[in-house]
Short mmCIF file of C-alpha atoms and ligand atoms in Angstrom, two decimals:
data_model
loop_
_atom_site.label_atom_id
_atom_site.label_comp_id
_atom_site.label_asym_id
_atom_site.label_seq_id
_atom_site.Cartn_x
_atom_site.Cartn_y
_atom_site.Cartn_z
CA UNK A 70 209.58 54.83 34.08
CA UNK A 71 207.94 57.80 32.36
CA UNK A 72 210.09 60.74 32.78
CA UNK A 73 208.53 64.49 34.03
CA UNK A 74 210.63 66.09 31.39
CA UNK A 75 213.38 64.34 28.45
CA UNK A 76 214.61 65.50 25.60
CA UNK A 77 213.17 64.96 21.70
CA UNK A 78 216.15 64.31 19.78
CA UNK A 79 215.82 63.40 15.60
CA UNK A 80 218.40 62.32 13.17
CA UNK A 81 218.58 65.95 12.09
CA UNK A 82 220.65 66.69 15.31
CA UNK A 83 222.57 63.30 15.14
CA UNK A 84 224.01 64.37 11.85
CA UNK A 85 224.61 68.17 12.81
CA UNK A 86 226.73 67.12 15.96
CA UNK A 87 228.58 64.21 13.42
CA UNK A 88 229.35 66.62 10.82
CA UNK A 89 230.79 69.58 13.75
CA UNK A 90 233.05 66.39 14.97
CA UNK A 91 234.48 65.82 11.10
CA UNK A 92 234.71 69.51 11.44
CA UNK A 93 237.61 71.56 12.09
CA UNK A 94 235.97 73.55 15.02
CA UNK A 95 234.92 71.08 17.79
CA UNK A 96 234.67 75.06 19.62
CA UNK A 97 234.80 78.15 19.02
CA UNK A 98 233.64 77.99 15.11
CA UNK A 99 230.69 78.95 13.16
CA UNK A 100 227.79 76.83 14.97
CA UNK A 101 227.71 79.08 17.81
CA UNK A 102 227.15 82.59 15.97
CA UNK A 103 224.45 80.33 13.76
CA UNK A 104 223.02 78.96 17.37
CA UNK A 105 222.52 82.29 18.95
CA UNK A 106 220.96 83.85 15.51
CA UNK A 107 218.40 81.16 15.55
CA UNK A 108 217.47 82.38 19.27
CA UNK A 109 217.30 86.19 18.56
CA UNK A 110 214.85 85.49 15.69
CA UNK A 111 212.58 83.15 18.05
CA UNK A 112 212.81 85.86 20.79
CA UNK A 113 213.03 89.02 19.09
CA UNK A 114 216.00 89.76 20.87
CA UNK A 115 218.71 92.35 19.31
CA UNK A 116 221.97 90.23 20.68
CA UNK A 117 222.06 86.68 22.48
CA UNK A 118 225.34 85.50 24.30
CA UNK A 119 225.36 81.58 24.53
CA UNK A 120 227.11 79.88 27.27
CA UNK A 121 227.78 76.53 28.65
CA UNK A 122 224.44 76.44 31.04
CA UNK A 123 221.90 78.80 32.31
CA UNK A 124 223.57 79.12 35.23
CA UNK A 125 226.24 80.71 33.88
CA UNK A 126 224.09 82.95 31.83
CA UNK A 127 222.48 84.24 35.18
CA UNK A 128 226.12 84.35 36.63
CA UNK A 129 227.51 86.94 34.11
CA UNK A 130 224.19 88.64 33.58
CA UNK A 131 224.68 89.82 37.39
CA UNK A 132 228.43 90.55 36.73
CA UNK A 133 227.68 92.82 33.36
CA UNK A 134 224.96 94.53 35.25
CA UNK A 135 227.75 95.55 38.05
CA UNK A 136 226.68 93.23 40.81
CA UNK A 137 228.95 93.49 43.89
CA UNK A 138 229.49 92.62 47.79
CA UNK A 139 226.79 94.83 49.26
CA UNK A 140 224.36 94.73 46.76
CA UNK A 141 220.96 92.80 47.00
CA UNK A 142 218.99 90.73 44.47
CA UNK A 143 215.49 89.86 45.12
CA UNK A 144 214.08 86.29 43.21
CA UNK A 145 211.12 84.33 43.87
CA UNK A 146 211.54 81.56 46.62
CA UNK A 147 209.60 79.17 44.13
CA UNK A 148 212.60 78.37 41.37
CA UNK A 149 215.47 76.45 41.25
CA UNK A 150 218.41 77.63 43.59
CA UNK A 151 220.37 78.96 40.55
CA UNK A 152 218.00 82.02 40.33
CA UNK A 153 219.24 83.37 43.82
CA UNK A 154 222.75 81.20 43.44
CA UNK A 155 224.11 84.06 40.71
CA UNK A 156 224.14 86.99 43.34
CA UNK A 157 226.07 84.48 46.35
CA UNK A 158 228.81 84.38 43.42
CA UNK A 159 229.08 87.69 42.64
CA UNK A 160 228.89 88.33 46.94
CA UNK A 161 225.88 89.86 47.03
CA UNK A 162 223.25 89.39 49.17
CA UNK A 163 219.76 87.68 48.32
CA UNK A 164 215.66 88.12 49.72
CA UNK A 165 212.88 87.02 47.82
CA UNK A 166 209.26 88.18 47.23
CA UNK A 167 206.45 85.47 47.83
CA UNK A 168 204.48 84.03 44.72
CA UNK A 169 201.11 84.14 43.48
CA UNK A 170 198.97 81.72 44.52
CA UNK A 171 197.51 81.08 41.04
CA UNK A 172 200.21 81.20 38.79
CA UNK A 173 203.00 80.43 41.18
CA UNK A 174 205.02 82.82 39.66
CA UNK A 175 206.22 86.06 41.97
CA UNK A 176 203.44 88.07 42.85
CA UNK A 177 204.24 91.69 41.12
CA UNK A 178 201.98 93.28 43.83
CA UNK A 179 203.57 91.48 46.48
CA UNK A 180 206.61 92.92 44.94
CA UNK A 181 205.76 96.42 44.90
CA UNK A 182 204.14 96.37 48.41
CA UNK A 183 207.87 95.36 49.52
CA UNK A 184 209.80 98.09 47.52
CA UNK A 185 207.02 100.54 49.09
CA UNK A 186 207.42 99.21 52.90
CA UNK A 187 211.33 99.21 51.89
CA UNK A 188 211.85 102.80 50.59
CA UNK A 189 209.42 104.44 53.66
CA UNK A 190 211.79 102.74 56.17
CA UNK A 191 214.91 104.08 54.53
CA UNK A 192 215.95 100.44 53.98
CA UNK A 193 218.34 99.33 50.95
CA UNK A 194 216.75 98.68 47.84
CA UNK A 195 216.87 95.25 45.33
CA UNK A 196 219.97 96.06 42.41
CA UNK A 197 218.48 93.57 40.35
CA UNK A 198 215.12 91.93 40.56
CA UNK A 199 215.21 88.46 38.59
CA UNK A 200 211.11 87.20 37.84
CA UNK A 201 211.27 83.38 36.68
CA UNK A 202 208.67 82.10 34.37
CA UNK A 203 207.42 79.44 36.30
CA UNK A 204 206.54 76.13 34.30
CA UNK A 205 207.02 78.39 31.02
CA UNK A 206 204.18 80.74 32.05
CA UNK A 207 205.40 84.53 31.74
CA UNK A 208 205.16 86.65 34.31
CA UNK A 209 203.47 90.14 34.80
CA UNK A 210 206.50 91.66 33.64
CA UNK A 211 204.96 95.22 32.29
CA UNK A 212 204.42 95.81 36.02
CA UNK A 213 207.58 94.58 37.04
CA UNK A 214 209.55 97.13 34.32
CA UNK A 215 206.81 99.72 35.90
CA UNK A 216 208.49 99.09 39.43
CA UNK A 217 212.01 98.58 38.05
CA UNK A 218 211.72 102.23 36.81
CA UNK A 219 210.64 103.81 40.00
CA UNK A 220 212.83 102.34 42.10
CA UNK A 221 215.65 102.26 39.88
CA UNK A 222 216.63 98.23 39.88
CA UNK A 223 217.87 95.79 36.63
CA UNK A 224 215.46 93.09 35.53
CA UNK A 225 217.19 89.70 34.56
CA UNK A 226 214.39 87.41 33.25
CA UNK A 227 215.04 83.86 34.56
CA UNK A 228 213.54 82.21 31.18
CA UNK A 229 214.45 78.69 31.67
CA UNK A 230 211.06 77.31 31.38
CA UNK A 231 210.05 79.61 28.85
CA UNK A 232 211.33 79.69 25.63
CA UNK A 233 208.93 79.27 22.90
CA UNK A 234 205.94 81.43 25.26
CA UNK A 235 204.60 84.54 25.24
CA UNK A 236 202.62 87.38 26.54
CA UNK A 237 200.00 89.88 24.20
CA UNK A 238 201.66 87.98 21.58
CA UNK A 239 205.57 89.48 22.72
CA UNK A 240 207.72 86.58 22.59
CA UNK A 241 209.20 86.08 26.11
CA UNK A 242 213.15 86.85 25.67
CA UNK A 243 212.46 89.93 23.47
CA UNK A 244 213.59 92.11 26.80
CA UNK A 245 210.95 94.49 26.22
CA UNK A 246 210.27 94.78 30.00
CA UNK A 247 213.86 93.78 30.84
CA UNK A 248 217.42 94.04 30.82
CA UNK A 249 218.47 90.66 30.25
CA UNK A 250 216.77 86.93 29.58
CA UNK A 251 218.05 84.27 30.18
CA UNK A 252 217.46 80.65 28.79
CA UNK A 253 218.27 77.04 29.77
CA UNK A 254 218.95 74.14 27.57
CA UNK A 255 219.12 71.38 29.94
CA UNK A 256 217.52 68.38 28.63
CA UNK A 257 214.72 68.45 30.32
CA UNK A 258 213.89 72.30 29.10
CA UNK A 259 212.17 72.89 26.10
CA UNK A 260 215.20 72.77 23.61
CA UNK A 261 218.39 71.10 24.59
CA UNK A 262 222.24 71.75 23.54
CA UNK A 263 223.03 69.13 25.93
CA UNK A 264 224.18 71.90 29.00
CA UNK A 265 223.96 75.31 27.84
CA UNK A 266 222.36 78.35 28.48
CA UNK A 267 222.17 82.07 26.65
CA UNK A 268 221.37 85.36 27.88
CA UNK A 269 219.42 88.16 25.58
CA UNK A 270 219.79 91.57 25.31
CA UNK A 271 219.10 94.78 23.27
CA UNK A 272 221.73 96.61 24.84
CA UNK A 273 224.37 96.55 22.88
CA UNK A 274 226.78 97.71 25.57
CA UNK A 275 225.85 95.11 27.65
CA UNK A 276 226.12 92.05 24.92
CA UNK A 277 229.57 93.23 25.08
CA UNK A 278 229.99 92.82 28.35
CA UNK A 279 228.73 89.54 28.32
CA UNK A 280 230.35 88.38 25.52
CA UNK A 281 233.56 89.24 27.38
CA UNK A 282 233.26 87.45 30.81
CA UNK A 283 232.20 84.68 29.02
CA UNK A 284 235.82 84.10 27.75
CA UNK A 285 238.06 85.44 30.29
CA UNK A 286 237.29 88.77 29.94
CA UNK A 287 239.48 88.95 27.24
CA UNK A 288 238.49 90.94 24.07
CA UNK A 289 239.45 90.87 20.50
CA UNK A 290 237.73 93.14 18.54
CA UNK A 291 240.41 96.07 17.58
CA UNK A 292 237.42 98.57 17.85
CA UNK A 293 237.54 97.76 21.53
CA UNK A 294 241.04 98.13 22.73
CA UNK A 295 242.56 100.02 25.42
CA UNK A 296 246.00 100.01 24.05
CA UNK A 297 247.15 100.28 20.51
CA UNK A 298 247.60 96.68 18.86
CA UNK A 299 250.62 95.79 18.14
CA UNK A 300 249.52 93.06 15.65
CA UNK A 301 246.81 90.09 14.66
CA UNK A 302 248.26 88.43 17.55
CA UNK A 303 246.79 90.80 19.98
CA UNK A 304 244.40 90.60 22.48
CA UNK A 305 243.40 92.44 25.66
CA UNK A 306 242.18 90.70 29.07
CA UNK A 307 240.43 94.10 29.96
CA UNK A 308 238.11 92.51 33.27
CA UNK A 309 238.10 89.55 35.01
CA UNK A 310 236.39 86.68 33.14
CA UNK A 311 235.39 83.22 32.96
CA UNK A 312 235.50 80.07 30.24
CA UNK A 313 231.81 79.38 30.20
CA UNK A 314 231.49 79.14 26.36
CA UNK A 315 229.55 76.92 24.70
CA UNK A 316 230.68 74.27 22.35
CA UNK A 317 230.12 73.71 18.37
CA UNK A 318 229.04 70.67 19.25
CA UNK A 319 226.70 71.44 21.67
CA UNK A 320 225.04 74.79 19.27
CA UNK A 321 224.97 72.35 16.35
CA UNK A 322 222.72 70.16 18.59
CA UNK A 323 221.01 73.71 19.41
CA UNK A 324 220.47 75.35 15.67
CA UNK A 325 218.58 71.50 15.19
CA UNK A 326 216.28 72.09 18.29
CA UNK A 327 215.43 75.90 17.27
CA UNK A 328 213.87 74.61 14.23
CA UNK A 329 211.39 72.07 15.97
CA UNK A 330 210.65 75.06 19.16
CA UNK A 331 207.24 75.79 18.01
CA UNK A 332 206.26 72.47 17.29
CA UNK A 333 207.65 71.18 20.48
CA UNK A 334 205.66 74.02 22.54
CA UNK A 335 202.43 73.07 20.46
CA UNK A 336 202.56 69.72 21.21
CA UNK A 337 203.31 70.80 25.01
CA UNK A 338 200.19 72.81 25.19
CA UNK A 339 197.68 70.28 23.51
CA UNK A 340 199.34 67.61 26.57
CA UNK A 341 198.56 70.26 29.00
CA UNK A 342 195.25 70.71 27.56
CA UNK A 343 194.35 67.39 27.68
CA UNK A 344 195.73 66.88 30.76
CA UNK A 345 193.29 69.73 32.04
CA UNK A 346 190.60 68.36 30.21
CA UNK A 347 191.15 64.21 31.82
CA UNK A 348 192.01 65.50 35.51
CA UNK A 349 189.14 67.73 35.46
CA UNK A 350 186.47 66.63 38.32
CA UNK A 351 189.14 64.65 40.94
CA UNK A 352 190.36 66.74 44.17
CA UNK A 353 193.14 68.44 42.70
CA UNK A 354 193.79 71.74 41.60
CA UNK A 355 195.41 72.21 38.17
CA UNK A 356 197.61 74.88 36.63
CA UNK A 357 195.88 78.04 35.47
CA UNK A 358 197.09 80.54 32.52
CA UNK A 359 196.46 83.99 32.42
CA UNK A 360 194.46 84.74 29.10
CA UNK A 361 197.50 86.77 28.20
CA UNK A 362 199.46 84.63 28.19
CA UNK A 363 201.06 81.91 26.02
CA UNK A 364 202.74 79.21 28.15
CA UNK A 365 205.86 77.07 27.16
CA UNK A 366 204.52 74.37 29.55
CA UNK A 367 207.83 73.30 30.68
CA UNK A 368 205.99 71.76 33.29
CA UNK A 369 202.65 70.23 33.57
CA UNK A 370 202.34 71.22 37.85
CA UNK A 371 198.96 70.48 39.55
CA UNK A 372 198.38 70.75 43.68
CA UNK A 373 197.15 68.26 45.56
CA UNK A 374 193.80 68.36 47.75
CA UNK A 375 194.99 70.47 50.74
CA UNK A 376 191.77 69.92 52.72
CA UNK A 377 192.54 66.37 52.93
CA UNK A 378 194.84 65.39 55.37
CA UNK A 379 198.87 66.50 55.96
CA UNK A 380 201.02 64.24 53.71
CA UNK A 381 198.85 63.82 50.36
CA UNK A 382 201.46 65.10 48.45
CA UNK A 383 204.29 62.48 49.74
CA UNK A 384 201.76 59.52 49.87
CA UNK A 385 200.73 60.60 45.72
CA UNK A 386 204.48 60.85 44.83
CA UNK A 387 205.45 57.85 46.39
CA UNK A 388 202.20 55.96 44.90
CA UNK A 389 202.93 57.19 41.26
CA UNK A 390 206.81 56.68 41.96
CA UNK A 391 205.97 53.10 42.50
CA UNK A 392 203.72 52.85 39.38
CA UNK A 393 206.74 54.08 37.27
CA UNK A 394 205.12 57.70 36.78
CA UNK A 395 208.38 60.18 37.24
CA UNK A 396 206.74 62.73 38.69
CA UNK A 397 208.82 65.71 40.68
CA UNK A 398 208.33 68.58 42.82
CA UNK A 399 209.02 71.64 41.28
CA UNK A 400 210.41 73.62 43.93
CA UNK A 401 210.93 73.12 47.56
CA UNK A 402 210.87 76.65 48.54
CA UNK A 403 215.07 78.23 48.00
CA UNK A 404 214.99 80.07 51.16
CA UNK A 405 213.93 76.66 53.14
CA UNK A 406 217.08 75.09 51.29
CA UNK A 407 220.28 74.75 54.24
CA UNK A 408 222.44 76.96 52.57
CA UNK A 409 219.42 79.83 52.70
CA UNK A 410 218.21 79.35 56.58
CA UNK A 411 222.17 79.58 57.47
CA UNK A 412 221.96 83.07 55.98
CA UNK A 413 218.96 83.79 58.24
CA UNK A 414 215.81 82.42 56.64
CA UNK A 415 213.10 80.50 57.98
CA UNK A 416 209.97 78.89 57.91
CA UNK A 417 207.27 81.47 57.67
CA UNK A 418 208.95 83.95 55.54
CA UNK A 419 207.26 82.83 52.60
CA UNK A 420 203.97 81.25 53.15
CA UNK A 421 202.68 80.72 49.86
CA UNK A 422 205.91 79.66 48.22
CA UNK A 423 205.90 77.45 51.39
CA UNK A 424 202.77 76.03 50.59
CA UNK A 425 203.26 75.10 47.28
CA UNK A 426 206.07 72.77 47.86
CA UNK A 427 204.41 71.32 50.49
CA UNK A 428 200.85 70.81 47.86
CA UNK A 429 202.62 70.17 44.24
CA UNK A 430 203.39 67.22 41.61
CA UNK A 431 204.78 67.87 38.35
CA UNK A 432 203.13 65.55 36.11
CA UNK A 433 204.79 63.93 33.38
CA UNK A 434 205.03 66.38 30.45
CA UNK A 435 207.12 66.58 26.96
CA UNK A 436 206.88 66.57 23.44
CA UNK A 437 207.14 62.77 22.44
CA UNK A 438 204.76 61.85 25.59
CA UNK A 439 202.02 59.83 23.63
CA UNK A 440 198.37 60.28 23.89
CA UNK A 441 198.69 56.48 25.13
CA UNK A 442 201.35 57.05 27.77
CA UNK A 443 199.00 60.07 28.88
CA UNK A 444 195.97 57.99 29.43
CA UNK A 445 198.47 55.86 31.73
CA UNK A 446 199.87 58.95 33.65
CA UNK A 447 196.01 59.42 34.29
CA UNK A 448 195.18 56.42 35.16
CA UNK A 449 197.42 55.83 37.17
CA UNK A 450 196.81 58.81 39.09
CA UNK A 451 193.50 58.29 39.51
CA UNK A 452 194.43 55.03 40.97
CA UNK A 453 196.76 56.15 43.78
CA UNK A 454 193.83 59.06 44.72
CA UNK A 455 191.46 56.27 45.23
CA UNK A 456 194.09 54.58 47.08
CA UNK A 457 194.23 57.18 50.14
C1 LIG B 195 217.11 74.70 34.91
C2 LIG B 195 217.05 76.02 35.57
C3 LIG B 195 218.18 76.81 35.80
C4 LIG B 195 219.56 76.32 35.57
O1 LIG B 195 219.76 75.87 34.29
P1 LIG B 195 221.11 75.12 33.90
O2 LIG B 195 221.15 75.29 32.40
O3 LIG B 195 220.94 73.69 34.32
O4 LIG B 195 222.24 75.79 34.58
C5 LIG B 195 218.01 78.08 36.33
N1 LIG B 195 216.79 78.54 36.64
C6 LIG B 195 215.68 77.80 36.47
C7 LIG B 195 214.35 78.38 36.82
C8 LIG B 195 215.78 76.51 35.95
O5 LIG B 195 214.68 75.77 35.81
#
């Protein structure tokens, strides 16, 4: 089977994880610090908090940001569930804004148009808005910031797919038009510790924060305390906190990865370019990037023919399934998902969103995919079209 997504692993990061476990820090030691330096000079980012996954990043990004029971956090319905997940933790309440339907990312108009209708009706306005950079390509996040200032919300970038791209040449992660970004290093992402995750800020208040409810809450810097020490032993719990740190093992793996990121996002935009280049001409519609952009092309997502009759899109899967072509759906729509219509959502409430899971295939896509394997991906595509 060819994968969607895997990782690209070398013997560089075999020996960095072998020497952290002859090390005397299998946690909590030097590769960590080292792991999120190597992301702040990628990103551009003043401070970077590494954790054990992405969702936890998103988790304590709402928490430092003061998310509570009664607040609301508006996502895009096209993500994966962690995006709205983080405010249900932190008991606050979740709506989404509808995507665009060329980039499949949300629609910043869309988004504006609801904050408009929202405020005229005297209706509670979004805490924190959280964009996702769908497949790796950035969203239009200058007008998001525009809207986050007049209507007074937080901006957590959900960057997961999108490490290594950027807009007008701005890495994405360098929280220019945000207050926090967010990363995932899940193997199939675009680097991999394994699990992990790491959110970015320039707010140096706010690294704090989440450098504390990563680890209980609990502070150790002397500079910080409440109370006056009362020696080298002590420590303060000063909020309540979690143990979502990442291991040395794990940022080892990571400070390898950071090396290769540009070469691995090259290499994912010449697939993607060659994938536009061989699909071009059969009934499908392929991604599209804005020419400001730069995408990470975490995923290679085309649609499927929509004039054609209902069930394309499960006849191609299944086809290419059967071929051993891993392809994936990237996303049923969040607010279709049970957990969502048992809070009141429905189909209908977010047509294009709703669309796109019912049109898209995420072809296969990642750095050590060969021209050769490529050709077969095509091929074999082109084979199941014919087939229906
Ligand atoms: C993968 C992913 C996450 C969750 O990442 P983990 O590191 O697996 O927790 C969150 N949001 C999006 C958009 C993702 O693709």
């Amino acid at each position: 089977m060819i994968p969607y997504g895997r990782q690209s692993i070398g013997s560089e990061e075999v020996s960095a994880v072998k020497r952290v476990l002859e090390s005397d820090f299998l946690t909590q030691g030097p590769c960590v610090p080292q792991f999120e330096q190597a992301i702040c000079d990628a990103v551009g980012a003043e401070h970077c908090v590494a954790v054990n996954s992405a969702t936890s990043a998103l988790h304590i990004a709402c928490l430092a940001l003061g998310l509570k029971e009664g607040d609301e956090v508006w996502t895009t319905p096209n993500t994966f569930v962690a995006s709205a997940n983080c405010a249900r933790l932190c008991g606050a309440s979740v709506d989404f804004v509808d995507i665009c339907e060329h980039t499949w990312n949300l629609d910043a108009v869309l988004l504006g148009q609801k904050l408009a209708d929202r405020r005229s009706r005297g209706l509670p306005l979004p805490k924190i808005v959280i964009p996702v950079h769908f497949s790796g390509q950035p969203t239009d996040q200058e007008q998001i910031w525009a809207l986050a200032k007049e209507f007074k919300f937080h901006v957590i970038e959900d960057a997961s797919h999108a490490i290594g791209a950027s807009r007008n040449g701005e890495p994405v992660g360098s929280c220019c038009y945000s207050d926090i970004t967010v990363f995932s290093f899940h193997p199939v992402k675009i680097v991999t510790t394994a699990e992990g995750g790491a959110a970015c800020t320039n707010d140096s208040a706010l690294a704090g924060r989440l450098d504390t409810l990563r680890s209980h809450g609990i502070v150790r810097d002397e500079s910080r305390f409440v109370h006056v020490s009362k020696g080298p032993w002590y420590y303060e719990q000063q909020s309540l906190g979690l143990n979502y740190r990442m291991t040395d093992l794990q940022a080892a793996l990571g400070v390898e990865q950071m090396k290769k990121l540009s070469g691995f996002v090259e290499r994912r935009n010449e697939l993607a370019l060659q994938y536009n280049e061989k699909l071009s001409g059969l009934p499908l519609i392929l991604p599209t990037v804005k020419s400001e952009n730069y995408s990470a092309f975490h995923l290679y997502p085309i649609h499927v023919d929509a004039t054609q009759a209902d069930g394309v899109q499960g006849e191609l899967f299944s086809r290419l399934r059967e071929r051993h072509i891993g392809v994936q759906v990237h996303y049923l729509a969040v607010h279709l998902q049970p957990y969502y219509r048992q809070l009141g959502f429905g189909p209908g409430d977010f047509p294009i969103a709703e669309r796109h899971a019912d049109l898209t295939v995420s072809l296969p896509l990642y750095p050590t995919l060969t021209n050769d394997q490529q050709d077969h991906v095509v091929d074999q595509l082109r084979r199941s079209l014919d087939a229906s």
